[in-house]
Coordinates of C-alpha atoms in Angstrom, one line a residue:
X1 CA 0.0 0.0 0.0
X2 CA 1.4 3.6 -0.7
X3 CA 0.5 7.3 -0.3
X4 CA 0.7 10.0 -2.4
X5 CA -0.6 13.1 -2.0
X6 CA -0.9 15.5 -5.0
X7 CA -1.5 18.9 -5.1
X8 CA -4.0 20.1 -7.4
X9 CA -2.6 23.2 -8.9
X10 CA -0.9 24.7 -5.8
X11 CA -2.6 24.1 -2.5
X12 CA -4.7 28.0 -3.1
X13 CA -8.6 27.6 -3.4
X14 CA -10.1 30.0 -5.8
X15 CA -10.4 32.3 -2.7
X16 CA -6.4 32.4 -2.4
X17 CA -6.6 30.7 0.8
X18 CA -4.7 27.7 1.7
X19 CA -7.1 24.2 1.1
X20 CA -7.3 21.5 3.5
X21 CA -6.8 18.1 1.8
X22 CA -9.2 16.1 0.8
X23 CA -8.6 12.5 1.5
X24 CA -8.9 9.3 -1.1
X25 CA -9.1 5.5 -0.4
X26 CA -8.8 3.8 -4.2
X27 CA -8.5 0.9 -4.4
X28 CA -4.8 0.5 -6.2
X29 CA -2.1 -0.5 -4.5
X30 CA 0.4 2.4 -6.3
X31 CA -2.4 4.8 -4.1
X32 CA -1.9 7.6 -6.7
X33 CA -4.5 10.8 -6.9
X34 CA -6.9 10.1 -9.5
X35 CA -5.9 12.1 -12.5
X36 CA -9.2 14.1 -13.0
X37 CA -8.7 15.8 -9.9
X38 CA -6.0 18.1 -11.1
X39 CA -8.3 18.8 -13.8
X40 CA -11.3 19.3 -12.6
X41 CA -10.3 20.7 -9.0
X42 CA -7.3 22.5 -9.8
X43 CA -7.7 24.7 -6.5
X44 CA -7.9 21.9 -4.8
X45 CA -5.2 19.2 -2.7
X46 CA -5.9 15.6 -2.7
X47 CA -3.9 12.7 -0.7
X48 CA -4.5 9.5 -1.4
X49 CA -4.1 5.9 0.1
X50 CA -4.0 2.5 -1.9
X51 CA -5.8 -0.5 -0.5
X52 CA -4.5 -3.1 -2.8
X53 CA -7.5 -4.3 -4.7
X54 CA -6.4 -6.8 -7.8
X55 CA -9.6 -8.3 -8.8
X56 CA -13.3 -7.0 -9.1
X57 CA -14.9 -9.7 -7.4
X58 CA -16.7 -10.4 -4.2
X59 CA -13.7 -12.2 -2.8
X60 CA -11.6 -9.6 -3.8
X61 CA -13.3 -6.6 -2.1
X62 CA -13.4 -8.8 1.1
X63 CA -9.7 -9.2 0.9
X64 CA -8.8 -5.2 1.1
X65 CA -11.9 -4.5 4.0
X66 CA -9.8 -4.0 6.7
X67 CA -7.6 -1.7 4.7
X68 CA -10.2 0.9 4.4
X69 CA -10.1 1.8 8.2
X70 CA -6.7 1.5 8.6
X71 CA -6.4 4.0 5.6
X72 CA -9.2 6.1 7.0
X73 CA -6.5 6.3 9.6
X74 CA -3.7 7.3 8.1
X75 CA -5.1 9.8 6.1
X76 CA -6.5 11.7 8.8
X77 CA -3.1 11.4 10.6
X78 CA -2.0 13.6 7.2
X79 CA -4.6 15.8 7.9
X80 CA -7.0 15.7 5.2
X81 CA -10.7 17.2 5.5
X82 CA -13.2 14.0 4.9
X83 CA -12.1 10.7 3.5
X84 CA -13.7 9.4 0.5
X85 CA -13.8 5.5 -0.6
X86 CA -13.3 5.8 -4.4
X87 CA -14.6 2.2 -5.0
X88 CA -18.2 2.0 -6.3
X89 CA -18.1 -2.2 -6.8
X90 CA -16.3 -2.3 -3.3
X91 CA -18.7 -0.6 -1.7
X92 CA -22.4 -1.9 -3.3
X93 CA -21.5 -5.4 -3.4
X94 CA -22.9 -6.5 0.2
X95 CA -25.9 -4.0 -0.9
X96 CA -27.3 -0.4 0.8
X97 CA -27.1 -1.6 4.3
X98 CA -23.2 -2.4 3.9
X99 CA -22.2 0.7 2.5
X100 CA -23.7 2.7 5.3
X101 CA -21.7 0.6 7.5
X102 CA -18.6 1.1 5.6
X103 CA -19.4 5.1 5.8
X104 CA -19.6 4.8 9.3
X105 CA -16.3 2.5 9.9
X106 CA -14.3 5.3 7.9
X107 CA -15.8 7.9 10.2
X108 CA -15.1 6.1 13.1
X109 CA -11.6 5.2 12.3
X110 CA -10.7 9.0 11.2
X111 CA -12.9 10.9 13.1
X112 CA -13.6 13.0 9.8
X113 CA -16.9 12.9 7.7
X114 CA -16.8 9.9 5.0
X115 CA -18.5 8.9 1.9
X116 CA -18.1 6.4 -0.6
X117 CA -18.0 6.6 -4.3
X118 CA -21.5 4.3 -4.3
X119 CA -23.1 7.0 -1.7
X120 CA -22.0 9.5 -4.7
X121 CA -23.3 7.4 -7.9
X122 CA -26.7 7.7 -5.8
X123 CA -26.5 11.3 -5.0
X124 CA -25.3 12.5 -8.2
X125 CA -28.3 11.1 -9.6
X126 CA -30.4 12.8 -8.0
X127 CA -29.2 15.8 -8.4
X128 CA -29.8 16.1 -11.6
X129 CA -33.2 14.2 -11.6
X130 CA -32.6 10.8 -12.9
X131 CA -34.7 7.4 -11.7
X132 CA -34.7 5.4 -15.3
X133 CA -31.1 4.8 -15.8
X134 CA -29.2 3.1 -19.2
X135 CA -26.2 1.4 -17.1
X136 CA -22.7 1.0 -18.6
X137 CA -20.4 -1.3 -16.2
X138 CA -16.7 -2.7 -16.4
X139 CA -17.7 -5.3 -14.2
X140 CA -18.8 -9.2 -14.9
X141 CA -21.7 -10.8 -14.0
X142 CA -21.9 -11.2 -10.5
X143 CA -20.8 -7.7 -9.8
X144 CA -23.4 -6.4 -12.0
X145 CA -25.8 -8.2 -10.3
X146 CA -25.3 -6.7 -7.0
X147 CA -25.0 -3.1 -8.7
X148 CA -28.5 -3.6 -9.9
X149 CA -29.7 -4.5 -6.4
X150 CA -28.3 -1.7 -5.2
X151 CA -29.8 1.1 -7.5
X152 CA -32.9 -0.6 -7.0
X153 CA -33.0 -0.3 -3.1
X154 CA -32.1 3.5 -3.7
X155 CA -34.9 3.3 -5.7
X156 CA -33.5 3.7 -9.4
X157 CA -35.1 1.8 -12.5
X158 CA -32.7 0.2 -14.5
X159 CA -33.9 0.0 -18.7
X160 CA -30.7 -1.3 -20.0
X161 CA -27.2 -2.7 -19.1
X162 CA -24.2 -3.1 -21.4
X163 CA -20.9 -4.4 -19.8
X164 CA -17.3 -4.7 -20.3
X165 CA -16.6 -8.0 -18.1
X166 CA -12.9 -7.0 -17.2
X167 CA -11.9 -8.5 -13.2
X168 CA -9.2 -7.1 -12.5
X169 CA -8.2 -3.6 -11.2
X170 CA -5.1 -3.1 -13.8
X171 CA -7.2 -4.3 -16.9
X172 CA -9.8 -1.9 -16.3
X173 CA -6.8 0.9 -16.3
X174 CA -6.2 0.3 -20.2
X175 CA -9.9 0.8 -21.4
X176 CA -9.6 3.1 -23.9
X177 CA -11.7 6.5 -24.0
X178 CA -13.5 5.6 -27.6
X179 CA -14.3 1.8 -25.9
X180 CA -16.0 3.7 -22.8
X181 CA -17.7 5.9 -24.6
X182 CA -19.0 3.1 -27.1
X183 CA -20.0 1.5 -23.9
X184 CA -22.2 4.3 -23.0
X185 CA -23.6 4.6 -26.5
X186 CA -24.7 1.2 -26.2
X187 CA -26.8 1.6 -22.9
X188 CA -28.4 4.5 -24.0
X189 CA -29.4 2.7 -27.8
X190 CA -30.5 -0.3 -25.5
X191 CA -32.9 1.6 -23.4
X192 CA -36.3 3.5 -23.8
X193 CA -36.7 7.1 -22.6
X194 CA -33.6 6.9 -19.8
X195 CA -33.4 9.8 -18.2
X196 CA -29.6 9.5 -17.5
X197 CA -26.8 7.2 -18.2
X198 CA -24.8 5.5 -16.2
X199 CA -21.0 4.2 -16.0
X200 CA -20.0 2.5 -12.9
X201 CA -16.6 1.5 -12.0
X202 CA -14.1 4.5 -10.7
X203 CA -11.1 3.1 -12.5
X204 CA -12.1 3.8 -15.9
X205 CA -11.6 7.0 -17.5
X206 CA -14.6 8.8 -18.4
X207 CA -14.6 12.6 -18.7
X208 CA -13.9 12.4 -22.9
X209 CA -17.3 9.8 -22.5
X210 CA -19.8 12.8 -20.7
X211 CA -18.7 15.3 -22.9
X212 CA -19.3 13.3 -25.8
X213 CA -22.5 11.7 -24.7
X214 CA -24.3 14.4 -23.3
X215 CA -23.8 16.7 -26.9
X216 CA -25.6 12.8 -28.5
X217 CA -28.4 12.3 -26.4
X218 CA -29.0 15.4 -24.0
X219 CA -29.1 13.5 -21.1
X220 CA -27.2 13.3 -17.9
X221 CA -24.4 11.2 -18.0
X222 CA -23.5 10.0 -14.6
X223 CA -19.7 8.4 -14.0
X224 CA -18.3 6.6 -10.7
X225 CA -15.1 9.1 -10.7
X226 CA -16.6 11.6 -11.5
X227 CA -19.3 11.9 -9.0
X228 CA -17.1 10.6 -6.3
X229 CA -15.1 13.7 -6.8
X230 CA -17.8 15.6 -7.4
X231 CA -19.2 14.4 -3.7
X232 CA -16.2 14.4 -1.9
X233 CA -15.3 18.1 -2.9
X234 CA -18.6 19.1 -1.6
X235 CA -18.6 16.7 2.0
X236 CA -15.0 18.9 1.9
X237 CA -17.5 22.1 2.8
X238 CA -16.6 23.3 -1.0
X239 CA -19.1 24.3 -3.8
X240 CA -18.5 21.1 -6.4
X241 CA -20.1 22.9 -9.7
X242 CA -17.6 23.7 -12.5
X243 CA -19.2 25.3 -15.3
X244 CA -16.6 23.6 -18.0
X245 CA -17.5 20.0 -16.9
X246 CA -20.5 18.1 -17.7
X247 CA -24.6 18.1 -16.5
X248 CA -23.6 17.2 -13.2
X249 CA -21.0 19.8 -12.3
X250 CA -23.6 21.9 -12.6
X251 CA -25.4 21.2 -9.6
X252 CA -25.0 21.1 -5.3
X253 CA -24.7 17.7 -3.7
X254 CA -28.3 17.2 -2.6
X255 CA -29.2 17.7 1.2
X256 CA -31.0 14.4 2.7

C-alpha cells in the first residue's frame, strides 16, 4: 500500500486561501491521486491511500476490507478534510445496508466525515433528476448483479445494461476513452426514454465519454469518478459545480 498526495494546482482555493486536503481511499495499491482531480479541481489538494485491490470480485473486495479503516487512519493522521472511498463495486457489493456501515467504519476510524463513491453514484443522480437509468459497467456478472440490487434499493429503475466484463483492477486501467464511450452509446441505444446514463466502475476513465455523450443524447451522464469527486469536494464544505465540466458539475450535492 502507498501514499501519495498531489496537489491540485498549488494548494490555493479560488479564494487564495490555503485548502485543506481532501482524502482518497482507491483501491490500487500504487495509491496515486486520480488524474481528474488536477483537472477538474485545480484549486484543490488531494492525498491519497492504496488499498491493494487486484480483482473485481466479491472475494476480492473482502480481501482489502480491513484496509479501508486503517487508511481512513492514516489519512486523517496527514490531515486531510473527509475521506472518501473511491470504489463503487467495493462498496455496493454487500448491498445499501453495507455501505452505510462502511461510511460509518471510515468515520469512526478518522474521526472526519466519509462517503463512498456508491453513496455519490446515488447522489449524483439525484441531483440532476434521474430514476430510469441506461447502465454502462466494467464489471462481470456477479458484480453487476449486486450493482442492480443496489440502485434498485435506492430506488432507481434500471432500462438497460451493457458491460465490459474485465476483473481485475489493472485491466480496467487500459480501457480506452472511444471503448468507454461506445459502452455508454450502447446503454443509452438499449434503453427506452432513460433519463440519464450510467458508468460505474471509478477506474475507468470517463470525462472524454460525458462530454461526448451528453452533446448525442442530451441527457445526464452520470460516472463513478466523477461523482465521487464531485461528492467528496462538496462533504469537503466546497461548492463542487464547474461550469466547464458536464450536466452534473452543474449542480449542489443534494441535502438528505
Amino acid at each position: 500500500m502507498s501514499m501519495i498526495e498531489e496537489p491540485v494546482s498549488g494548494r490555493e482555493g479560488v479564494s487564495g486561501a490555503v485548502t485543506t486536503p481532501i482524502g482518497l481511499l482507491v483501491p490500487p495499491a500504487d495509491g496515486a491521486v486520480p488524474a481528474d482531480a488536477a483537472v477538474v479541481y485545480p484549486g484543490l489538494s488531494f492525498r491519497a491511500h492504496g488499498l491493494g485491490l487486484r480483482e473485481m470480485t466479491p472475494e476480492g473486495y473482502d480481501s482489502v476490507l480491513e484496509e479501508v479503516g486503517h487508511g481512513a487512519r492514516l489519512l486523517a493522521g496527514q490531515g486531510v478534510s473527509v475521506v472518501a472511498l473511491m470504489g463503487t463495486s467495493l462498496s455496493f457489493y454487500r448491498g445499501l445496508s453495507f455501505n452505510s456501515e462502511l461510511e460509518r467504519e471510515i468515520e469512526r476510524r478518522s474521526g472526519l466525515p466519509g462517503l463512498t463513491m456508491s453513496t455519490a453514484i446515488i447522489a449524483a443522480c439525484r441531483a440532476v433528476g434521474a430514476r430510469r437509468l441506461a447502465v454502462a459497467t466494467a464489471y462481470q456478472g456477479v458484480v453487476n448483479e449486486r450493482l442492480l440490487a443496489f440502485l434498485a434499493q435506492n430506488g432507481m429503475e434500471v432500462v438497460s445494461l451493457a458491460a465490459l466484463d474485465i476483473l481485475s483492477i489493472e485491466a480496467v486501467h487500459k480501457v480506452p476513452d472511444d471503448e468507454v464511450t461506445g459502452l455508454g452509446r450502447e446503454a443509452f441505444a438499449r434503453a427506452e426514454r432513460p433519463d440519464a446514463i450510467l458508468i460505474s466502475c471509478g477506474g475507468l476513465s470517463t470525462r472524454p465519454a460525458v462530454r461526448a455523450l451528453e452533446e448525442e443524447t442530451g441527457v445526464p451522464v452520470i460516472t463513478s469518478p466523477l461523482a465521487g469527486l464531485w461528492a467528496a469536494v462538496a462533504r469537503a464544505g466546497h461548492d463542487p459545480r464547474v461550469a466547464s465540466e458536464g450536466k452534473l458539475f452543474q449542480q449542489h450535492f443534494p441535502v438528505t
